[in-house]
Amino acid sequence: GAGVSQSPSNKVTEKGKDVELRCDPISGHTALYWYRQSLGQGLEFLIYFQGNSAPDKSGLPSDRFSAERTGGSVSTLTIQRTQQEDSAVYLCASSLGGSGGGAPKFFGPGTRLTVL
Amino acid sequence: AQSVAQPEDQVNVAEGNPLTVKCTYSVSGNPYLFWYVQYPNRGLQFLLKYITGDNLVKGSYGFEAEFNKSQTSFHLKKPSALVSDSALYFCAVRDGGYSTLTFGKGTMLLVSP
C-alpha cells in the first residue's frame, strides 16, 4: 500500500484479556517503530525494529508488552492481561533505515485500544 | 537523557495572522529535529526536519522552523495562518544512538476565522 496501515482501527477489550495489534509498514522501509499516545501524555516510544531485530525496546512499559516483526515487514504488538491504564492510541511508524536517524517517519492512523 | 519541551498546551491565532509554536530541546550531541502534525482522527504527518545546514528550514503547507543552537530552540512558524492549520503539533528530537525520536507533549493550534 501507499502508506502505513494498522489494524484494527478500534479495539475494545475486557481487563485481563490479551490483544494483538498489527502494523503493515511502507514497502521497503527497514525501520519500524511503535508509539503510544495517551490523552495529555504526548507520544511515548515503545519499541524500534531494524529489520526483524529490535535494538531498542526500552520503552515497553512492562513484561506484559511484547512485539515481533517477521520478514522485515509486518509487526505485531501484543499486550497480555490488559489493564485499564493500557487504554491509548497505539501508533506504528516506518522509515527508511540506515540514514542516521534523519529519515522522516511515516505514521499509520493508529489503533485505539479501550480496556474496560 | 534527551528531551524536548513544548511549553504551550494550546496556541490561539486569528486567520491571516502569523503563528509560532514553540519547541526547546536538550541533547548530548548535534540534534536532529522534526515537526509533525496530527489532524483530528488522523495519523501523524511529517512537516519538516533540521539535520544540518541552513537554520531556517522550510516544510509542507507553508510552514517553516528556525533552528537556534544558542537558545536550543526549534520554533515552528507560518507567516499567515489558515483555519485548516488547526491541529495538534508535535516537536521531536533524535534520541540516543538509534533513530528513535523523543516527542514533546504536543501543542494544539486553534486558528479562528
JSON list of C-alpha atoms in Angstrom, two decimals:
[
{"chain": "A", "resi": 1, "resn": "GLY", "atom": "CA", "xyz": [0.00, 0.00, 0.00]},
{"chain": "A", "resi": 2, "resn": "ALA", "atom": "CA", "xyz": [0.90, 3.64, -0.21]},
{"chain": "A", "resi": 3, "resn": "GLY", "atom": "CA", "xyz": [1.14, 4.26, 3.50]},
{"chain": "A", "resi": 4, "resn": "VAL", "atom": "CA", "xyz": [1.47, 2.59, 6.87]},
{"chain": "A", "resi": 5, "resn": "SER", "atom": "CA", "xyz": [-1.64, 0.65, 7.78]},
{"chain": "A", "resi": 6, "resn": "GLN", "atom": "CA", "xyz": [-2.74, -0.60, 11.17]},
{"chain": "A", "resi": 7, "resn": "SER", "atom": "CA", "xyz": [-5.44, -2.96, 12.27]},
{"chain": "A", "resi": 8, "resn": "PRO", "atom": "CA", "xyz": [-7.81, -2.98, 13.92]},
{"chain": "A", "resi": 9, "resn": "SER", "atom": "CA", "xyz": [-8.62, 0.71, 13.94]},
{"chain": "A", "resi": 10, "resn": "ASN", "atom": "CA", "xyz": [-10.51, 0.29, 17.20]},
{"chain": "A", "resi": 11, "resn": "LYS", "atom": "CA", "xyz": [-10.33, -2.42, 19.81]},
{"chain": "A", "resi": 12, "resn": "VAL", "atom": "CA", "xyz": [-12.44, -2.70, 22.92]},
{"chain": "A", "resi": 13, "resn": "THR", "atom": "CA", "xyz": [-11.47, -5.43, 25.33]},
{"chain": "A", "resi": 14, "resn": "GLU", "atom": "CA", "xyz": [-12.08, -6.51, 28.88]},
{"chain": "A", "resi": 15, "resn": "LYS", "atom": "CA", "xyz": [-9.49, -6.19, 31.58]},
{"chain": "A", "resi": 16, "resn": "GLY", "atom": "CA", "xyz": [-7.31, -9.29, 31.72]},
{"chain": "A", "resi": 17, "resn": "LYS", "atom": "CA", "xyz": [-7.69, -10.25, 28.07]},
{"chain": "A", "resi": 18, "resn": "ASP", "atom": "CA", "xyz": [-4.81, -10.37, 25.59]},
{"chain": "A", "resi": 19, "resn": "VAL", "atom": "CA", "xyz": [-4.80, -8.19, 22.48]},
{"chain": "A", "resi": 20, "resn": "GLU", "atom": "CA", "xyz": [-2.78, -8.15, 19.28]},
{"chain": "A", "resi": 21, "resn": "LEU", "atom": "CA", "xyz": [-2.24, -5.04, 17.22]},
{"chain": "A", "resi": 22, "resn": "ARG", "atom": "CA", "xyz": [-0.93, -5.21, 13.69]},
{"chain": "A", "resi": 23, "resn": "CYS", "atom": "CA", "xyz": [1.19, -2.84, 11.63]},
{"chain": "A", "resi": 24, "resn": "ASP", "atom": "CA", "xyz": [1.95, -3.03, 7.92]},
{"chain": "A", "resi": 25, "resn": "PRO", "atom": "CA", "xyz": [4.79, -0.61, 7.14]},
{"chain": "A", "resi": 26, "resn": "ILE", "atom": "CA", "xyz": [5.55, 1.04, 3.85]},
{"chain": "A", "resi": 27, "resn": "SER", "atom": "CA", "xyz": [7.17, -1.43, 1.49]},
{"chain": "A", "resi": 28, "resn": "GLY", "atom": "CA", "xyz": [10.95, -1.15, 1.61]},
{"chain": "A", "resi": 29, "resn": "HIS", "atom": "CA", "xyz": [11.09, 0.62, 4.96]},
{"chain": "A", "resi": 30, "resn": "THR", "atom": "CA", "xyz": [13.50, -1.31, 7.13]},
{"chain": "A", "resi": 31, "resn": "ALA", "atom": "CA", "xyz": [12.88, 0.64, 10.33]},
{"chain": "A", "resi": 32, "resn": "LEU", "atom": "CA", "xyz": [9.63, 0.25, 12.25]},
{"chain": "A", "resi": 33, "resn": "TYR", "atom": "CA", "xyz": [8.51, 1.90, 15.47]},
{"chain": "A", "resi": 34, "resn": "TRP", "atom": "CA", "xyz": [5.69, 1.55, 17.93]},
{"chain": "A", "resi": 35, "resn": "TYR", "atom": "CA", "xyz": [4.50, 4.53, 19.97]},
{"chain": "A", "resi": 36, "resn": "ARG", "atom": "CA", "xyz": [1.66, 5.01, 22.41]},
{"chain": "A", "resi": 37, "resn": "GLN", "atom": "CA", "xyz": [-0.40, 8.19, 22.58]},
{"chain": "A", "resi": 38, "resn": "SER", "atom": "CA", "xyz": [-2.37, 8.79, 25.72]},
{"chain": "A", "resi": 39, "resn": "LEU", "atom": "CA", "xyz": [-4.56, 11.79, 26.44]},
{"chain": "A", "resi": 40, "resn": "GLY", "atom": "CA", "xyz": [-2.39, 14.57, 27.76]},
{"chain": "A", "resi": 41, "resn": "GLN", "atom": "CA", "xyz": [0.76, 12.43, 27.65]},
{"chain": "A", "resi": 42, "resn": "GLY", "atom": "CA", "xyz": [2.02, 13.03, 24.15]},
{"chain": "A", "resi": 43, "resn": "LEU", "atom": "CA", "xyz": [3.75, 10.23, 22.30]},
{"chain": "A", "resi": 44, "resn": "GLU", "atom": "CA", "xyz": [5.56, 7.57, 24.26]},
{"chain": "A", "resi": 45, "resn": "PHE", "atom": "CA", "xyz": [8.15, 5.44, 22.47]},
{"chain": "A", "resi": 46, "resn": "LEU", "atom": "CA", "xyz": [7.68, 1.71, 22.92]},
{"chain": "A", "resi": 47, "resn": "ILE", "atom": "CA", "xyz": [9.99, -0.25, 20.61]},
{"chain": "A", "resi": 48, "resn": "TYR", "atom": "CA", "xyz": [12.11, 0.09, 17.48]},
{"chain": "A", "resi": 49, "resn": "PHE", "atom": "CA", "xyz": [12.82, -2.56, 14.88]},
{"chain": "A", "resi": 50, "resn": "GLN", "atom": "CA", "xyz": [15.57, -2.57, 12.29]},
{"chain": "A", "resi": 51, "resn": "GLY", "atom": "CA", "xyz": [14.68, -5.43, 10.03]},
{"chain": "A", "resi": 52, "resn": "ASN", "atom": "CA", "xyz": [13.42, -8.23, 12.25]},
{"chain": "A", "resi": 53, "resn": "SER", "atom": "CA", "xyz": [15.53, -7.35, 15.26]},
{"chain": "A", "resi": 54, "resn": "ALA", "atom": "CA", "xyz": [14.70, -4.87, 17.99]},
{"chain": "A", "resi": 55, "resn": "PRO", "atom": "CA", "xyz": [17.79, -2.89, 19.01]},
{"chain": "A", "resi": 56, "resn": "ASP", "atom": "CA", "xyz": [15.76, -0.71, 21.31]},
{"chain": "A", "resi": 57, "resn": "LYS", "atom": "CA", "xyz": [12.85, -2.00, 23.32]},
{"chain": "A", "resi": 58, "resn": "SER", "atom": "CA", "xyz": [13.46, 0.28, 26.25]},
{"chain": "A", "resi": 59, "resn": "GLY", "atom": "CA", "xyz": [10.05, 1.89, 26.04]},
{"chain": "A", "resi": 60, "resn": "LEU", "atom": "CA", "xyz": [7.97, -1.22, 26.67]},
{"chain": "A", "resi": 61, "resn": "PRO", "atom": "CA", "xyz": [6.23, -0.38, 29.96]},
{"chain": "A", "resi": 62, "resn": "SER", "atom": "CA", "xyz": [6.11, -3.90, 31.38]},
{"chain": "A", "resi": 63, "resn": "ASP", "atom": "CA", "xyz": [6.69, -7.54, 30.55]},
{"chain": "A", "resi": 64, "resn": "ARG", "atom": "CA", "xyz": [3.04, -7.76, 29.52]},
{"chain": "A", "resi": 65, "resn": "PHE", "atom": "CA", "xyz": [4.06, -5.93, 26.35]},
{"chain": "A", "resi": 66, "resn": "SER", "atom": "CA", "xyz": [5.91, -7.67, 23.53]},
{"chain": "A", "resi": 67, "resn": "ALA", "atom": "CA", "xyz": [6.38, -7.15, 19.83]},
{"chain": "A", "resi": 68, "resn": "GLU", "atom": "CA", "xyz": [7.74, -9.04, 16.92]},
{"chain": "A", "resi": 69, "resn": "ARG", "atom": "CA", "xyz": [8.43, -8.38, 13.29]},
{"chain": "A", "resi": 70, "resn": "THR", "atom": "CA", "xyz": [8.64, -11.02, 10.61]},
{"chain": "A", "resi": 71, "resn": "GLY", "atom": "CA", "xyz": [10.02, -10.93, 7.09]},
{"chain": "A", "resi": 72, "resn": "GLY", "atom": "CA", "xyz": [11.24, -7.40, 7.68]},
{"chain": "A", "resi": 73, "resn": "SER", "atom": "CA", "xyz": [7.69, -6.25, 7.17]},
{"chain": "A", "resi": 74, "resn": "VAL", "atom": "CA", "xyz": [4.60, -6.81, 9.31]},
{"chain": "A", "resi": 75, "resn": "SER", "atom": "CA", "xyz": [4.85, -6.23, 13.03]},
{"chain": "A", "resi": 76, "resn": "THR", "atom": "CA", "xyz": [2.51, -7.23, 15.83]},
{"chain": "A", "resi": 77, "resn": "LEU", "atom": "CA", "xyz": [2.35, -5.65, 19.26]},
{"chain": "A", "resi": 78, "resn": "THR", "atom": "CA", "xyz": [0.90, -7.96, 21.89]},
{"chain": "A", "resi": 79, "resn": "ILE", "atom": "CA", "xyz": [-0.43, -6.85, 25.25]},
{"chain": "A", "resi": 80, "resn": "GLN", "atom": "CA", "xyz": [-1.14, -9.64, 27.68]},
{"chain": "A", "resi": 81, "resn": "ARG", "atom": "CA", "xyz": [-3.54, -9.41, 30.61]},
{"chain": "A", "resi": 82, "resn": "THR", "atom": "CA", "xyz": [-4.63, -5.91, 29.61]},
{"chain": "A", "resi": 83, "resn": "GLN", "atom": "CA", "xyz": [-5.16, -3.27, 32.27]},
{"chain": "A", "resi": 84, "resn": "GLN", "atom": "CA", "xyz": [-7.25, -0.11, 32.10]},
{"chain": "A", "resi": 85, "resn": "GLU", "atom": "CA", "xyz": [-4.11, 2.03, 32.02]},
{"chain": "A", "resi": 86, "resn": "ASP", "atom": "CA", "xyz": [-3.22, 0.35, 28.71]},
{"chain": "A", "resi": 87, "resn": "SER", "atom": "CA", "xyz": [-6.04, 2.30, 27.07]},
{"chain": "A", "resi": 88, "resn": "ALA", "atom": "CA", "xyz": [-4.46, 4.56, 24.47]},
{"chain": "A", "resi": 89, "resn": "VAL", "atom": "CA", "xyz": [-3.91, 5.00, 20.77]},
{"chain": "A", "resi": 90, "resn": "TYR", "atom": "CA", "xyz": [-1.09, 2.78, 19.57]},
{"chain": "A", "resi": 91, "resn": "LEU", "atom": "CA", "xyz": [0.78, 4.24, 16.64]},
{"chain": "A", "resi": 92, "resn": "CYS", "atom": "CA", "xyz": [3.11, 2.49, 14.26]},
{"chain": "A", "resi": 93, "resn": "ALA", "atom": "CA", "xyz": [5.63, 4.29, 12.06]},
{"chain": "A", "resi": 94, "resn": "SER", "atom": "CA", "xyz": [8.16, 3.23, 9.48]},
{"chain": "A", "resi": 95, "resn": "SER", "atom": "CA", "xyz": [11.11, 4.86, 7.81]},
{"chain": "A", "resi": 96, "resn": "LEU", "atom": "CA", "xyz": [14.00, 4.13, 5.54]},
{"chain": "A", "resi": 97, "resn": "GLY", "atom": "CA", "xyz": [16.76, 2.80, 7.75]},
{"chain": "A", "resi": 98, "resn": "GLY", "atom": "CA", "xyz": [20.46, 3.43, 7.59]},
{"chain": "A", "resi": 99, "resn": "SER", "atom": "CA", "xyz": [20.22, 7.19, 7.24]},
{"chain": "A", "resi": 100, "resn": "GLY", "atom": "CA", "xyz": [21.49, 8.00, 10.69]},
{"chain": "A", "resi": 101, "resn": "GLY", "atom": "CA", "xyz": [18.09, 8.73, 12.06]},
{"chain": "A", "resi": 102, "resn": "GLY", "atom": "CA", "xyz": [17.37, 11.62, 9.73]},
{"chain": "A", "resi": 103, "resn": "ALA", "atom": "CA", "xyz": [14.77, 9.90, 7.61]},
{"chain": "A", "resi": 104, "resn": "PRO", "atom": "CA", "xyz": [11.25, 11.12, 8.30]},
{"chain": "A", "resi": 105, "resn": "LYS", "atom": "CA", "xyz": [8.93, 8.64, 9.84]},
{"chain": "A", "resi": 106, "resn": "PHE", "atom": "CA", "xyz": [5.60, 7.84, 8.28]},
{"chain": "A", "resi": 107, "resn": "PHE", "atom": "CA", "xyz": [2.88, 7.11, 10.78]},
{"chain": "A", "resi": 108, "resn": "GLY", "atom": "CA", "xyz": [-0.13, 4.89, 10.50]},
{"chain": "A", "resi": 109, "resn": "PRO", "atom": "CA", "xyz": [-3.60, 6.01, 11.62]},
{"chain": "A", "resi": 110, "resn": "GLY", "atom": "CA", "xyz": [-3.27, 4.14, 14.90]},
{"chain": "A", "resi": 111, "resn": "THR", "atom": "CA", "xyz": [-5.27, 1.59, 16.82]},
{"chain": "A", "resi": 112, "resn": "ARG", "atom": "CA", "xyz": [-7.45, 2.98, 19.58]},
{"chain": "A", "resi": 113, "resn": "LEU", "atom": "CA", "xyz": [-7.44, 0.48, 22.42]},
{"chain": "A", "resi": 114, "resn": "THR", "atom": "CA", "xyz": [-10.03, 0.71, 25.16]},
{"chain": "A", "resi": 115, "resn": "VAL", "atom": "CA", "xyz": [-9.78, -1.61, 28.14]},
{"chain": "A", "resi": 116, "resn": "LEU", "atom": "CA", "xyz": [-12.98, -1.83, 30.14]},
{"chain": "B", "resi": 1, "resn": "ALA", "atom": "CA", "xyz": [18.77, 11.86, 28.51]},
{"chain": "B", "resi": 2, "resn": "GLN", "atom": "CA", "xyz": [17.49, 13.74, 25.55]},
{"chain": "B", "resi": 3, "resn": "SER", "atom": "CA", "xyz": [14.27, 15.66, 25.79]},
{"chain": "B", "resi": 4, "resn": "VAL", "atom": "CA", "xyz": [12.05, 18.13, 24.05]},
{"chain": "B", "resi": 5, "resn": "ALA", "atom": "CA", "xyz": [9.65, 20.62, 25.58]},
{"chain": "B", "resi": 6, "resn": "GLN", "atom": "CA", "xyz": [6.65, 22.34, 24.13]},
{"chain": "B", "resi": 7, "resn": "PRO", "atom": "CA", "xyz": [5.77, 24.96, 26.72]},
{"chain": "B", "resi": 8, "resn": "GLU", "atom": "CA", "xyz": [2.31, 25.78, 25.36]},
{"chain": "B", "resi": 9, "resn": "ASP", "atom": "CA", "xyz": [-0.56, 23.31, 25.54]},
{"chain": "B", "resi": 10, "resn": "GLN", "atom": "CA", "xyz": [-2.56, 25.49, 23.17]},
{"chain": "B", "resi": 11, "resn": "VAL", "atom": "CA", "xyz": [-1.93, 28.39, 20.81]},
{"chain": "B", "resi": 12, "resn": "ASN", "atom": "CA", "xyz": [-4.76, 30.55, 19.53]},
{"chain": "B", "resi": 13, "resn": "VAL", "atom": "CA", "xyz": [-4.37, 32.75, 16.48]},
{"chain": "B", "resi": 14, "resn": "ALA", "atom": "CA", "xyz": [-6.68, 34.53, 14.07]},
{"chain": "B", "resi": 15, "resn": "GLU", "atom": "CA", "xyz": [-6.71, 33.51, 10.44]},
{"chain": "B", "resi": 16, "resn": "GLY", "atom": "CA", "xyz": [-4.26, 35.57, 8.41]},
{"chain": "B", "resi": 17, "resn": "ASN", "atom": "CA", "xyz": [-2.03, 36.32, 11.37]},
{"chain": "B", "resi": 18, "resn": "PRO", "atom": "CA", "xyz": [1.44, 34.85, 11.79]},
{"chain": "B", "resi": 19, "resn": "LEU", "atom": "CA", "xyz": [1.75, 31.87, 14.09]},
{"chain": "B", "resi": 20, "resn": "THR", "atom": "CA", "xyz": [4.55, 30.45, 16.22]},
{"chain": "B", "resi": 21, "resn": "VAL", "atom": "CA", "xyz": [4.56, 27.13, 18.05]},
{"chain": "B", "resi": 22, "resn": "LYS", "atom": "CA", "xyz": [7.46, 26.86, 20.46]},
{"chain": "B", "resi": 23, "resn": "CYS", "atom": "CA", "xyz": [9.86, 23.99, 21.00]},
{"chain": "B", "resi": 24, "resn": "THR", "atom": "CA", "xyz": [13.05, 23.67, 23.01]},
{"chain": "B", "resi": 25, "resn": "TYR", "atom": "CA", "xyz": [15.29, 20.64, 23.19]},
{"chain": "B", "resi": 26, "resn": "SER", "atom": "CA", "xyz": [18.10, 19.05, 25.14]},
{"chain": "B", "resi": 27, "resn": "VAL", "atom": "CA", "xyz": [20.55, 16.63, 23.52]},
{"chain": "B", "resi": 28, "resn": "SER", "atom": "CA", "xyz": [24.08, 15.47, 24.17]},
{"chain": "B", "resi": 29, "resn": "GLY", "atom": "CA", "xyz": [25.31, 15.90, 20.62]},
{"chain": "B", "resi": 30, "resn": "ASN", "atom": "CA", "xyz": [24.11, 17.51, 17.44]},
{"chain": "B", "resi": 31, "resn": "PRO", "atom": "CA", "xyz": [20.33, 17.42, 17.28]},
{"chain": "B", "resi": 32, "resn": "TYR", "atom": "CA", "xyz": [18.11, 16.06, 14.56]},
{"chain": "B", "resi": 33, "resn": "LEU", "atom": "CA", "xyz": [14.86, 17.99, 14.96]},
{"chain": "B", "resi": 34, "resn": "PHE", "atom": "CA", "xyz": [11.45, 17.34, 13.49]},
{"chain": "B", "resi": 35, "resn": "TRP", "atom": "CA", "xyz": [7.93, 18.74, 13.44]},
{"chain": "B", "resi": 36, "resn": "TYR", "atom": "CA", "xyz": [4.88, 16.55, 12.92]},
{"chain": "B", "resi": 37, "resn": "VAL", "atom": "CA", "xyz": [1.21, 17.50, 12.68]},
{"chain": "B", "resi": 38, "resn": "GLN", "atom": "CA", "xyz": [-1.79, 15.42, 13.68]},
{"chain": "B", "resi": 39, "resn": "TYR", "atom": "CA", "xyz": [-5.18, 16.32, 12.29]},
{"chain": "B", "resi": 40, "resn": "PRO", "atom": "CA", "xyz": [-8.29, 15.03, 14.10]},
{"chain": "B", "resi": 41, "resn": "ASN", "atom": "CA", "xyz": [-8.69, 11.26, 13.73]},
{"chain": "B", "resi": 42, "resn": "ARG", "atom": "CA", "xyz": [-5.63, 11.09, 11.51]},
{"chain": "B", "resi": 43, "resn": "GLY", "atom": "CA", "xyz": [-2.12, 9.77, 11.94]},
{"chain": "B", "resi": 44, "resn": "LEU", "atom": "CA", "xyz": [0.89, 12.00, 12.41]},
{"chain": "B", "resi": 45, "resn": "GLN", "atom": "CA", "xyz": [2.24, 13.64, 9.29]},
{"chain": "B", "resi": 46, "resn": "PHE", "atom": "CA", "xyz": [5.81, 14.79, 8.79]},
{"chain": "B", "resi": 47, "resn": "LEU", "atom": "CA", "xyz": [6.14, 18.57, 8.31]},
{"chain": "B", "resi": 48, "resn": "LEU", "atom": "CA", "xyz": [9.84, 19.34, 8.26]},
{"chain": "B", "resi": 49, "resn": "LYS", "atom": "CA", "xyz": [13.21, 18.47, 9.73]},
{"chain": "B", "resi": 50, "resn": "TYR", "atom": "CA", "xyz": [16.55, 20.02, 10.59]},
{"chain": "B", "resi": 51, "resn": "ILE", "atom": "CA", "xyz": [19.68, 17.92, 10.31]},
{"chain": "B", "resi": 52, "resn": "THR", "atom": "CA", "xyz": [22.36, 20.37, 9.26]},
{"chain": "B", "resi": 53, "resn": "GLY", "atom": "CA", "xyz": [22.79, 23.41, 7.05]},
{"chain": "B", "resi": 54, "resn": "ASP", "atom": "CA", "xyz": [20.60, 26.49, 6.96]},
{"chain": "B", "resi": 55, "resn": "ASN", "atom": "CA", "xyz": [19.00, 27.35, 10.25]},
{"chain": "B", "resi": 56, "resn": "LEU", "atom": "CA", "xyz": [15.71, 28.18, 8.55]},
{"chain": "B", "resi": 57, "resn": "VAL", "atom": "CA", "xyz": [14.01, 25.05, 7.31]},
{"chain": "B", "resi": 58, "resn": "LYS", "atom": "CA", "xyz": [11.01, 25.12, 5.01]},
{"chain": "B", "resi": 59, "resn": "GLY", "atom": "CA", "xyz": [8.43, 22.36, 5.06]},
{"chain": "B", "resi": 60, "resn": "SER", "atom": "CA", "xyz": [4.98, 21.33, 3.97]},
{"chain": "B", "resi": 61, "resn": "TYR", "atom": "CA", "xyz": [1.87, 23.55, 3.87]},
{"chain": "B", "resi": 62, "resn": "GLY", "atom": "CA", "xyz": [3.90, 26.78, 4.09]},
{"chain": "B", "resi": 63, "resn": "PHE", "atom": "CA", "xyz": [5.38, 26.01, 7.49]},
{"chain": "B", "resi": 64, "resn": "GLU", "atom": "CA", "xyz": [8.97, 26.75, 8.42]},
{"chain": "B", "resi": 65, "resn": "ALA", "atom": "CA", "xyz": [11.09, 26.36, 11.51]},
{"chain": "B", "resi": 66, "resn": "GLU", "atom": "CA", "xyz": [14.16, 28.13, 12.77]},
{"chain": "B", "resi": 67, "resn": "PHE", "atom": "CA", "xyz": [16.95, 26.22, 14.46]},
{"chain": "B", "resi": 68, "resn": "ASN", "atom": "CA", "xyz": [18.65, 28.31, 17.15]},
{"chain": "B", "resi": 69, "resn": "LYS", "atom": "CA", "xyz": [21.57, 26.50, 18.69]},
{"chain": "B", "resi": 70, "resn": "SER", "atom": "CA", "xyz": [22.33, 29.07, 21.38]},
{"chain": "B", "resi": 71, "resn": "GLN", "atom": "CA", "xyz": [18.75, 29.01, 22.62]},
{"chain": "B", "resi": 72, "resn": "THR", "atom": "CA", "xyz": [18.31, 25.27, 21.93]},
{"chain": "B", "resi": 73, "resn": "SER", "atom": "CA", "xyz": [15.06, 26.06, 20.19]},
{"chain": "B", "resi": 74, "resn": "PHE", "atom": "CA", "xyz": [13.29, 24.93, 17.04]},
{"chain": "B", "resi": 75, "resn": "HIS", "atom": "CA", "xyz": [10.11, 27.02, 16.84]},
{"chain": "B", "resi": 76, "resn": "LEU", "atom": "CA", "xyz": [7.57, 26.32, 14.13]},
{"chain": "B", "resi": 77, "resn": "LYS", "atom": "CA", "xyz": [6.29, 29.33, 12.20]},
{"chain": "B", "resi": 78, "resn": "LYS", "atom": "CA", "xyz": [3.94, 30.30, 9.43]},
{"chain": "B", "resi": 79, "resn": "PRO", "atom": "CA", "xyz": [3.51, 33.84, 8.08]},
{"chain": "B", "resi": 80, "resn": "SER", "atom": "CA", "xyz": [-0.26, 33.63, 7.61]},
{"chain": "B", "resi": 81, "resn": "ALA", "atom": "CA", "xyz": [-2.39, 31.08, 9.45]},
{"chain": "B", "resi": 82, "resn": "LEU", "atom": "CA", "xyz": [-5.31, 29.23, 7.91]},
{"chain": "B", "resi": 83, "resn": "VAL", "atom": "CA", "xyz": [-8.30, 27.76, 9.72]},
{"chain": "B", "resi": 84, "resn": "SER", "atom": "CA", "xyz": [-7.30, 24.42, 8.20]},
{"chain": "B", "resi": 85, "resn": "ASP", "atom": "CA", "xyz": [-3.98, 24.61, 10.10]},
{"chain": "B", "resi": 86, "resn": "SER", "atom": "CA", "xyz": [-5.88, 23.86, 13.30]},
{"chain": "B", "resi": 87, "resn": "ALA", "atom": "CA", "xyz": [-4.37, 20.62, 14.57]},
{"chain": "B", "resi": 88, "resn": "LEU", "atom": "CA", "xyz": [-2.05, 19.10, 17.16]},
{"chain": "B", "resi": 89, "resn": "TYR", "atom": "CA", "xyz": [1.63, 19.81, 16.52]},
{"chain": "B", "resi": 90, "resn": "PHE", "atom": "CA", "xyz": [4.50, 17.73, 17.86]},
{"chain": "B", "resi": 91, "resn": "CYS", "atom": "CA", "xyz": [8.15, 18.63, 18.04]},
{"chain": "B", "resi": 92, "resn": "ALA", "atom": "CA", "xyz": [10.60, 15.72, 18.18]},
{"chain": "B", "resi": 93, "resn": "VAL", "atom": "CA", "xyz": [14.32, 15.20, 18.65]},
{"chain": "B", "resi": 94, "resn": "ARG", "atom": "CA", "xyz": [16.51, 12.26, 17.75]},
{"chain": "B", "resi": 95, "resn": "ASP", "atom": "CA", "xyz": [17.24, 10.23, 20.82]},
{"chain": "B", "resi": 96, "resn": "GLY", "atom": "CA", "xyz": [20.30, 8.18, 21.59]},
{"chain": "B", "resi": 97, "resn": "GLY", "atom": "CA", "xyz": [22.39, 6.03, 19.32]},
{"chain": "B", "resi": 98, "resn": "TYR", "atom": "CA", "xyz": [19.48, 4.76, 17.28]},
{"chain": "B", "resi": 99, "resn": "SER", "atom": "CA", "xyz": [16.92, 6.53, 15.19]},
{"chain": "B", "resi": 100, "resn": "THR", "atom": "CA", "xyz": [14.19, 6.66, 17.79]},
{"chain": "B", "resi": 101, "resn": "LEU", "atom": "CA", "xyz": [12.55, 10.01, 18.34]},
{"chain": "B", "resi": 102, "resn": "THR", "atom": "CA", "xyz": [11.57, 11.65, 21.57]},
{"chain": "B", "resi": 103, "resn": "PHE", "atom": "CA", "xyz": [8.40, 13.66, 21.14]},
{"chain": "B", "resi": 104, "resn": "GLY", "atom": "CA", "xyz": [7.10, 16.65, 23.02]},
{"chain": "B", "resi": 105, "resn": "LYS", "atom": "CA", "xyz": [3.64, 16.51, 24.56]},
{"chain": "B", "resi": 106, "resn": "GLY", "atom": "CA", "xyz": [2.16, 18.43, 21.66]},
{"chain": "B", "resi": 107, "resn": "THR", "atom": "CA", "xyz": [0.65, 21.87, 21.18]},
{"chain": "B", "resi": 108, "resn": "MET", "atom": "CA", "xyz": [-2.91, 22.32, 19.99]},
{"chain": "B", "resi": 109, "resn": "LEU", "atom": "CA", "xyz": [-3.11, 25.10, 17.42]},
{"chain": "B", "resi": 110, "resn": "LEU", "atom": "CA", "xyz": [-6.52, 26.71, 17.01]},
{"chain": "B", "resi": 111, "resn": "VAL", "atom": "CA", "xyz": [-6.96, 29.16, 14.16]},
{"chain": "B", "resi": 112, "resn": "SER", "atom": "CA", "xyz": [-10.16, 31.20, 14.34]},
{"chain": "B", "resi": 113, "resn": "PRO", "atom": "CA", "xyz": [-11.89, 32.60, 11.25]}
]
